Tab-separated table of C-alpha atoms and ligand atoms in Angstrom:
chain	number	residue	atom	x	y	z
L	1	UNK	CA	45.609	-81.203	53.407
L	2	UNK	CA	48.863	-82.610	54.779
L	3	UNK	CA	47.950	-84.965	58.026
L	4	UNK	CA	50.289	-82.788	60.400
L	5	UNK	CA	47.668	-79.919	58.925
L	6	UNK	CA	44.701	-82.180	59.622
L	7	UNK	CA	46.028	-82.481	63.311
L	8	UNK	CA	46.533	-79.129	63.935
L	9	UNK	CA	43.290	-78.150	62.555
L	10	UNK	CA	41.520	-80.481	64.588
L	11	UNK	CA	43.493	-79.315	67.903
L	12	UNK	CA	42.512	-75.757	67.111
L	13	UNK	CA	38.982	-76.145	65.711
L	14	UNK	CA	37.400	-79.461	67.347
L	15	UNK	CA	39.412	-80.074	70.319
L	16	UNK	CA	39.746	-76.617	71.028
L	17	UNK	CA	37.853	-75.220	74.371
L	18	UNK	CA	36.489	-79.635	74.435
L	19	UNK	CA	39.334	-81.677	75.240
L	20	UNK	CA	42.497	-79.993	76.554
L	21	UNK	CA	44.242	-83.378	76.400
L	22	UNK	CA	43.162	-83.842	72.393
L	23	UNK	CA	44.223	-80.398	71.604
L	24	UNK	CA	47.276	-80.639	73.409
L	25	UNK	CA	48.032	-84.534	71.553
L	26	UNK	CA	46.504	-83.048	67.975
L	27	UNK	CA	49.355	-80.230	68.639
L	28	UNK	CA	52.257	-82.491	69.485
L	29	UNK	CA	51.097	-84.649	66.794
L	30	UNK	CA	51.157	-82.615	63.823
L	31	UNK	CA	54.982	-81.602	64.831
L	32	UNK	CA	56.188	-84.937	65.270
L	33	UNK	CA	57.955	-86.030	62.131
L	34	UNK	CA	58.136	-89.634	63.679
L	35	UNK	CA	54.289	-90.041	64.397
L	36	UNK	CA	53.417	-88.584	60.989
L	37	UNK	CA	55.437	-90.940	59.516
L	38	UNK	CA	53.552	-93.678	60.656
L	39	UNK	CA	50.263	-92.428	60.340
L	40	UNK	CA	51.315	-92.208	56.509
L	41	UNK	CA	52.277	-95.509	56.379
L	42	UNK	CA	47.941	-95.821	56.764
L	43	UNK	CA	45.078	-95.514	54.302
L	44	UNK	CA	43.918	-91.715	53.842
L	45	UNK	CA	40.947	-92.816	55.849
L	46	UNK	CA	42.884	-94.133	58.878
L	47	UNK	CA	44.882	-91.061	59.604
L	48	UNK	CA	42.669	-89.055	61.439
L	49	UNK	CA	43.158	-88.306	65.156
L	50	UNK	CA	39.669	-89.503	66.996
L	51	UNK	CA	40.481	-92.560	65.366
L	52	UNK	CA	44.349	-92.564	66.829
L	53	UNK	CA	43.726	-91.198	70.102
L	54	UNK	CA	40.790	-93.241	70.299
L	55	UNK	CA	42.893	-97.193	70.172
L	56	UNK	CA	45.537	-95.672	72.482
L	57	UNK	CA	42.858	-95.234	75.170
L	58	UNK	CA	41.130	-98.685	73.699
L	59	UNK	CA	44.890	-100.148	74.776
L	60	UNK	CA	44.641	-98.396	77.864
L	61	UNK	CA	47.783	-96.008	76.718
L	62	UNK	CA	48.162	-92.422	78.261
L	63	UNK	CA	46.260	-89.216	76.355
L	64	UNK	CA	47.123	-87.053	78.488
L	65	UNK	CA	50.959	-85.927	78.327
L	66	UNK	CA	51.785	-86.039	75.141
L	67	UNK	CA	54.937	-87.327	75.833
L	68	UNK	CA	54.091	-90.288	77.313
L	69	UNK	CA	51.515	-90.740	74.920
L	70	UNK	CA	54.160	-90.400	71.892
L	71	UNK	CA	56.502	-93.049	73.793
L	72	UNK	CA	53.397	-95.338	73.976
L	73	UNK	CA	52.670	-95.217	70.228
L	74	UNK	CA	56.287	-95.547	69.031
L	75	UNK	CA	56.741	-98.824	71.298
L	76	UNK	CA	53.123	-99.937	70.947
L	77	UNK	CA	52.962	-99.364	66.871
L	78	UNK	CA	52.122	-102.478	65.538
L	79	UNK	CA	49.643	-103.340	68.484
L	80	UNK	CA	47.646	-100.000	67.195
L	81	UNK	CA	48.101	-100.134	63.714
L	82	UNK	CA	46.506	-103.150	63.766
L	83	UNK	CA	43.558	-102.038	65.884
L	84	UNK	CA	43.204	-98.737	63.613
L	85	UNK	CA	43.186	-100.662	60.387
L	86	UNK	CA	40.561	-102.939	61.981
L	87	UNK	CA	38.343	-100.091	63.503
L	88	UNK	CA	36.499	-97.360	62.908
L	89	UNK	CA	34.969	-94.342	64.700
L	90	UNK	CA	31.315	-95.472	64.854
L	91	UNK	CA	30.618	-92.924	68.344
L	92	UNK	CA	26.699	-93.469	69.296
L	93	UNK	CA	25.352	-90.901	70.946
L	94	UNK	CA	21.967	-91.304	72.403
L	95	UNK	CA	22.149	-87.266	73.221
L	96	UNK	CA	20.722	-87.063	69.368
L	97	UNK	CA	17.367	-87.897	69.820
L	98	UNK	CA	16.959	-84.574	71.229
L	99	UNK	CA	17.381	-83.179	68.124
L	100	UNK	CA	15.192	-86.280	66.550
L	101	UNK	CA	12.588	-85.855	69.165
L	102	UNK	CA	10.727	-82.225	67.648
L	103	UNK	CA	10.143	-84.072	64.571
L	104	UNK	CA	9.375	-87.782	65.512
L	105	UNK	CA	6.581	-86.536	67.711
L	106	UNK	CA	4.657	-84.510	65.799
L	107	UNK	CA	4.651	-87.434	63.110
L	108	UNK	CA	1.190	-89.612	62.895
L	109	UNK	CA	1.794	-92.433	65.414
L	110	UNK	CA	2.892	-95.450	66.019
L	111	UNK	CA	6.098	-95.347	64.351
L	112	UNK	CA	8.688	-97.602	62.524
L	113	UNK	CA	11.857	-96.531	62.976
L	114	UNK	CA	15.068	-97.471	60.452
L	115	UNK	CA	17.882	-96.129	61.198
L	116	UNK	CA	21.464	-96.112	58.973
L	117	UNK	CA	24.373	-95.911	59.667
L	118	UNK	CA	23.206	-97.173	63.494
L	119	UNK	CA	26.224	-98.292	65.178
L	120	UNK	CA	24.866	-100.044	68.281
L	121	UNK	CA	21.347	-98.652	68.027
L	122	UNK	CA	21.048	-96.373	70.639
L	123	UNK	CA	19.508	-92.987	69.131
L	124	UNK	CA	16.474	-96.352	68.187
L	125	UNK	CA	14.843	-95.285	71.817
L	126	UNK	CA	13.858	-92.148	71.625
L	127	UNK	CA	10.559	-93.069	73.301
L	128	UNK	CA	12.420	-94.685	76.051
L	129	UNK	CA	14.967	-91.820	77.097
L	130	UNK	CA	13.660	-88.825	79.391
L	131	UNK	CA	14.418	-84.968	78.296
L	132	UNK	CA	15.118	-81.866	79.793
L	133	UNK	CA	14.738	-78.796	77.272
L	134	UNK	CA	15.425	-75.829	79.850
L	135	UNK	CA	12.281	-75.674	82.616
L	136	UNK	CA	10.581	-78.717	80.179
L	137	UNK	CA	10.993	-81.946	81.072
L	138	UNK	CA	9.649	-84.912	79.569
L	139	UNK	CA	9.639	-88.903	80.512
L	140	UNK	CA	11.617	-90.509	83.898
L	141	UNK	CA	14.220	-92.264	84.337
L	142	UNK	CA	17.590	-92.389	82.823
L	143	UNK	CA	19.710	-91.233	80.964
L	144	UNK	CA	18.230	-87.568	80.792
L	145	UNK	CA	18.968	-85.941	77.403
L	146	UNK	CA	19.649	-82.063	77.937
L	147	UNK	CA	18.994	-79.447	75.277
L	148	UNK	CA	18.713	-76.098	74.440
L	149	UNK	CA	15.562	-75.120	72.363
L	150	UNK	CA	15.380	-71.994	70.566
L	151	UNK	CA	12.902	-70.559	67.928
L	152	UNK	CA	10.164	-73.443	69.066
L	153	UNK	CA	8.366	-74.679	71.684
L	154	UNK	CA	9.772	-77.883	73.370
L	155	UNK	CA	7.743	-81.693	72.257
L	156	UNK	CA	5.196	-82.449	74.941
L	157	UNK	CA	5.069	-85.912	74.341
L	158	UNK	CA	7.622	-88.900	73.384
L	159	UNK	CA	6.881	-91.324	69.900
L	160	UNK	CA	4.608	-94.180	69.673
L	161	UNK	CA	7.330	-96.645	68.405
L	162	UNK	CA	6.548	-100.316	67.404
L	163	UNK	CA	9.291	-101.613	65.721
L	164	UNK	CA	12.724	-100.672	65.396
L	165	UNK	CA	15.554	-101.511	63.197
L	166	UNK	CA	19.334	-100.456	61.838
L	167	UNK	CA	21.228	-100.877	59.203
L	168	UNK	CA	25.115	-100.038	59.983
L	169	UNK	CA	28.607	-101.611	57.814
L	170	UNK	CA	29.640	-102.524	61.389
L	171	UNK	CA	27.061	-102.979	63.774
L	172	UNK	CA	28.018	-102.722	67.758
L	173	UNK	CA	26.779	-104.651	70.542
L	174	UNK	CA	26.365	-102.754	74.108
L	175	UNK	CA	26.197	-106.036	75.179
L	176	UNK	CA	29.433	-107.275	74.161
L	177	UNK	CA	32.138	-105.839	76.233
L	178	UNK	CA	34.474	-105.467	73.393
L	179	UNK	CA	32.296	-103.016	71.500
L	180	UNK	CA	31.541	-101.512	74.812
L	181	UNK	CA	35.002	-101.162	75.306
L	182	UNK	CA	35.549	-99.080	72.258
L	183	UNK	CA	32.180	-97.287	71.863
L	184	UNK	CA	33.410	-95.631	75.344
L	185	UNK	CA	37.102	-95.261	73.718
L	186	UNK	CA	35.186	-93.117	71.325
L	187	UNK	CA	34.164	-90.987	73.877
L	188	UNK	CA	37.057	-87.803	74.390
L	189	UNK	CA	38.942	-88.487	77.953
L	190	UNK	CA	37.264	-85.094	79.910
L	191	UNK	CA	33.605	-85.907	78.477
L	192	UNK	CA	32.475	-88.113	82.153
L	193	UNK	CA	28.836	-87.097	81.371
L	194	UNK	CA	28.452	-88.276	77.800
L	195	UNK	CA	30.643	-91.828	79.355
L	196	UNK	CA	27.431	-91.502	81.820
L	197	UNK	CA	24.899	-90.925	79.193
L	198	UNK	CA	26.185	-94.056	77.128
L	199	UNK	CA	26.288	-96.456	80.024
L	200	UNK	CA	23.139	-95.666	80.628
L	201	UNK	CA	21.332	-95.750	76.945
L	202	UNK	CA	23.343	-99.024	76.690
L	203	UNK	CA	21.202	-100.441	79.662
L	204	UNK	CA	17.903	-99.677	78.043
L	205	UNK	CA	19.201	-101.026	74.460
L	206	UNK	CA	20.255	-104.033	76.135
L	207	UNK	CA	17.229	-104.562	77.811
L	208	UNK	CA	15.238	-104.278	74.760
L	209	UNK	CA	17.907	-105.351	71.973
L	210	UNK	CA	16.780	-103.725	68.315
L	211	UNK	CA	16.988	-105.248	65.211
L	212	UNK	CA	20.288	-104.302	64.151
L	213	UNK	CA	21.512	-105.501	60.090
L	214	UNK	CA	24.979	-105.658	58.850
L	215	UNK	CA	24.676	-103.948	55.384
L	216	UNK	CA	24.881	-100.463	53.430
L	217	UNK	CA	22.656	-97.756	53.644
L	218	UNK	CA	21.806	-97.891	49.845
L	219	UNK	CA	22.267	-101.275	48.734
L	220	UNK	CA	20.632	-103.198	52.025
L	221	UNK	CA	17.802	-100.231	52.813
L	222	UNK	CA	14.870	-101.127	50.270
L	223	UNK	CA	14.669	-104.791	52.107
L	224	UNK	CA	15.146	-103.723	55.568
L	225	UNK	CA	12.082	-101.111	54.722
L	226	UNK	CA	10.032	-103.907	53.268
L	227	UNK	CA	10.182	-105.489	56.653
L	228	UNK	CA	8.680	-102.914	58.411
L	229	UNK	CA	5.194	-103.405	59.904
L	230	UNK	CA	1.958	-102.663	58.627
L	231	UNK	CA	0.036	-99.794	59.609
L	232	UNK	CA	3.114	-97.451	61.069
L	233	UNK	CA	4.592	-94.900	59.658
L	234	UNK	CA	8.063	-95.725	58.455
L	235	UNK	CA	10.948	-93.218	59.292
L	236	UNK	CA	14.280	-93.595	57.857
L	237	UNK	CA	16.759	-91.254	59.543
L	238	UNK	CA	20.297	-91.009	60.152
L	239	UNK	CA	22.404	-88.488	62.289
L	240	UNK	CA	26.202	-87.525	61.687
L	241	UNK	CA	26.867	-90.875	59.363
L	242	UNK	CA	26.611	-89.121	55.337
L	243	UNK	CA	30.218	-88.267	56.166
L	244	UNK	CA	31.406	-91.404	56.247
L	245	UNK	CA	29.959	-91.743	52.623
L	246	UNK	CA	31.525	-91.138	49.261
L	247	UNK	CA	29.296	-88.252	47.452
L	248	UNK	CA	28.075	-90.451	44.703
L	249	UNK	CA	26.608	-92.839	47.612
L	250	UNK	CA	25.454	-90.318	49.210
L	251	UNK	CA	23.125	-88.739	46.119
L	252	UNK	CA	22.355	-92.665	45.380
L	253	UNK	CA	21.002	-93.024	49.094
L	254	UNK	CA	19.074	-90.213	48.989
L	255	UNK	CA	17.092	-91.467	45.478
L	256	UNK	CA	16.580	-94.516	47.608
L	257	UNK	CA	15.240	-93.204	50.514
L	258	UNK	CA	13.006	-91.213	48.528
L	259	UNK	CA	11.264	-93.875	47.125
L	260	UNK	CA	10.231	-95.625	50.352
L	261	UNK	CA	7.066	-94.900	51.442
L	262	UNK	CA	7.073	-92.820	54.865
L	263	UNK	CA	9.189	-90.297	56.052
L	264	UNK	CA	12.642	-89.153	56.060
L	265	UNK	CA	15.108	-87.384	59.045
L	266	UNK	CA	18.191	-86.122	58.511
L	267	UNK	CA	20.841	-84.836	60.652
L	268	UNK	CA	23.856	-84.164	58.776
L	269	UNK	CA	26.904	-81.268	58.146
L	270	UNK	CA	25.546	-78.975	55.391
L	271	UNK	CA	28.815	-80.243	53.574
L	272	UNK	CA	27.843	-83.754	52.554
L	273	UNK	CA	24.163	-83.005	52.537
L	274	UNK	CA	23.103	-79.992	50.487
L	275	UNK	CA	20.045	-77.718	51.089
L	276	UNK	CA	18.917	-74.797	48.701
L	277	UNK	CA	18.517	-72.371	51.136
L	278	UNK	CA	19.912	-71.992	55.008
L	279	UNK	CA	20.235	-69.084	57.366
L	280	UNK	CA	22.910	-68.217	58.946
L	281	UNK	CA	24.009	-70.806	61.771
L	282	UNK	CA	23.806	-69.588	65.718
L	283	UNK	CA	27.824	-69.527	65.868
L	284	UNK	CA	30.678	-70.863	64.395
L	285	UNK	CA	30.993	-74.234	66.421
L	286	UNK	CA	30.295	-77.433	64.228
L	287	UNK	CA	26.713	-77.905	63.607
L	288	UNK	CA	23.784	-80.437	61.629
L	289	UNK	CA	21.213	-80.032	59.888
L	290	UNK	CA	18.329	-81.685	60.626
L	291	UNK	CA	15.768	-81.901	57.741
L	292	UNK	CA	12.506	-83.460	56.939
L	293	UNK	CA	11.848	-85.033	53.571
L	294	UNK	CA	14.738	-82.782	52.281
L	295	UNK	CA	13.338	-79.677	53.765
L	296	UNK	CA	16.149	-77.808	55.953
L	297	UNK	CA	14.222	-77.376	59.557
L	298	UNK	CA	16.864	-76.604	62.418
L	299	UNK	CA	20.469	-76.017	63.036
L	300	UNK	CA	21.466	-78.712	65.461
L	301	UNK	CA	24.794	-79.054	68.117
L	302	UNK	CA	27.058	-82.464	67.187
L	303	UNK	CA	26.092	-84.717	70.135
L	304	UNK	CA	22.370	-83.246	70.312
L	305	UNK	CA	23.030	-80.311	73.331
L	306	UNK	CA	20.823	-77.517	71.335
L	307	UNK	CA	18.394	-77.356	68.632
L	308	UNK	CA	18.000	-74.021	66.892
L	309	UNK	CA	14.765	-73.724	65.097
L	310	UNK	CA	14.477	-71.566	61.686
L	311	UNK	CA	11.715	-73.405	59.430
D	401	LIG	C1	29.648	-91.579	63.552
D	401	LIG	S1	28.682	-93.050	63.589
D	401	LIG	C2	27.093	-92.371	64.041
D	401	LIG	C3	26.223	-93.390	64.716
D	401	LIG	C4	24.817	-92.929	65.080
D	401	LIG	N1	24.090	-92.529	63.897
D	401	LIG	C5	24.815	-91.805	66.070
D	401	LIG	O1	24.483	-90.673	65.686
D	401	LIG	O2	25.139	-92.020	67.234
D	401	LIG	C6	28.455	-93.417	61.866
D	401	LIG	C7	27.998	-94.852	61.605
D	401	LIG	O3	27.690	-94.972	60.210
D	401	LIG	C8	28.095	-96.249	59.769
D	401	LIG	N2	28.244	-96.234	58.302
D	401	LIG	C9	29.157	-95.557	57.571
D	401	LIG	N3	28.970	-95.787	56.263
D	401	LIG	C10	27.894	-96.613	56.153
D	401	LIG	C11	27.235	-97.226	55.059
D	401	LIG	N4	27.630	-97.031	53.815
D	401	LIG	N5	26.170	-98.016	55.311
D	401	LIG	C12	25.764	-98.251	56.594
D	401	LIG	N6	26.381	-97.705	57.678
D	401	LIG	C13	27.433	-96.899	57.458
D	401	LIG	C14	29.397	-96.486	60.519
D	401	LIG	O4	29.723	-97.869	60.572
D	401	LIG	C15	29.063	-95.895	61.894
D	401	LIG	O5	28.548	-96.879	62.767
């Protein structure tokens, strides 16, 4: 695909009906014979727009008129190529363990949890974040994770978790207010409740710091694992990172993680991880899989807003 057709695309399909200022940018974008010819002047992987849009707001450039936002780039170029090769779109959303939560309670307690492909750690707390699933909620506090349940009745009760641990290329630091700085970048410009939701999953990580390893989810996981206590039940899981992964990695991963002791979540595209066998998905927006031990279980919304049960 040509990158003015990978901007369009994601104007029409992703930013579509979220962000009226992405669409509108993606749009302008993929017509702008001057901004494409930069973008080609990057690596394959460092064309795409989150990643773009994402260092203009970093830089505190305009994303919403497209004009100004093209002047910005074109004067600012070497400022955000720089930032863009140096960067990438690591977007932790604590609104996941929503998804996680079905199948991390009804696991024998107390858990371990290892996560890859972390980024700052913050879908580690899924004991400390409260949840509203319609009518249901469970746990106080903040932030409050919303989510639509169908085909299954909600969790009554949050995970026993003693230790908890990730593994991530690039791990962030919420306490560091340069990876704060661009973990809310990563955030599209209209989305004020998932800025809300972040500040405030940062504040609990930050009280409570997790174990968080620079390494690769298949040549670093075996020791990480090792390291795990005694007499919990390990869970590996990821959500919305496999895409970030060559295939072959991603079939030598899986090997790996099979041959840990424990259990294993995953919340991935159907594209980069496979299943046998899935039922139709609830509509066409973009959706996860989340599976346990490789066995397809619910279709699940990007940032965690609905869980759709089928197993
Ligand atoms: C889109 S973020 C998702 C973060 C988090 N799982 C969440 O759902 O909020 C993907 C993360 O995977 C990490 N990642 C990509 N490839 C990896 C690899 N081979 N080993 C470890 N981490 C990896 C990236 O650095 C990034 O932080």
């Amino acid at each position: 695909m040509t990158i003015a057709a990978s901007y369009a695309r994601f104007g029409a399909r992703e930013a579509h009906g979220v962000s009226p200022a992405y669409e509108r940018l993606a749009l302008a974008v993929s017509r702008d014979d001057e901004l494409l010819a930069l973008l080609e002047t990057l690596p394959p992987a460092k064309r795409q727009p989150n990643l773009l849009f994402a260092v203009v707001r970093l830089l505190g450039g305009p994303v919403e008129d497209p004009a100004a936002f093209r002047a910005y780039t074109l004067a600012n170029w070497p400022a955000i190529e720089a930032e863009i090769r140096a960067r990438t779109t690591q977007t932790n959303e604590a609104g996941r363990c929503a998804v996680l939560l079905p199948v991390l309670a009804a696991l024998p307690q107390p858990l371990a949890l290892l996560e890859v492909g972390a980024s700052a750690g913050l879908c580690l707390y899924p004991d400390r974040y409260a949840y509203r699933y319609g009518e249901h909620v469970l746990g106080a506090g903040e932030p409050v994770l919303d989510c639509v349940a169908t085909g299954m009745a909600p969790p009554t009760r949050r995970p026993d978790v003693v230790w908890r641990a990730g593994l991530d290329l690039n791990p962030l630091d919420v306490t560091d207010p340069a990876d704060a700085a661009w973990l809310d970048a990563l955030i599209w410009p209209e989305q004020e409740h998932r800025r809300a939701r972040l500040r405030a999953a940062a504040a609990v990580a930050a009280a409570d710091p997790p174990l968080l390893i620079r390494g690769d989810l298949v040549d670093d996981l075996p020791a990480l694992a090792a390291r795990a206590p005694a007499g919990a039940t390990l869970v590996v899981f990821h959500t919305s990172v496999l895409y970030q992964v060559p295939a072959p990695r991603r079939d030598a991963f899986a090997e790996v993680v099979r041959g840990l002791p424990g259990h294993w979540i995953a919340n991935e595209a159907p594209d980069v991880l496979r299943h046998d066998a899935l039922p139709e998905p609830p509509s066409g927006a973009h959706l996860n899989v989340l599976a346990l031990d490789g066995k397809p279980l619910a279709w699940t919304r990007g940032h965690g807003q609905a869980i759709n049960w089928f197993a």
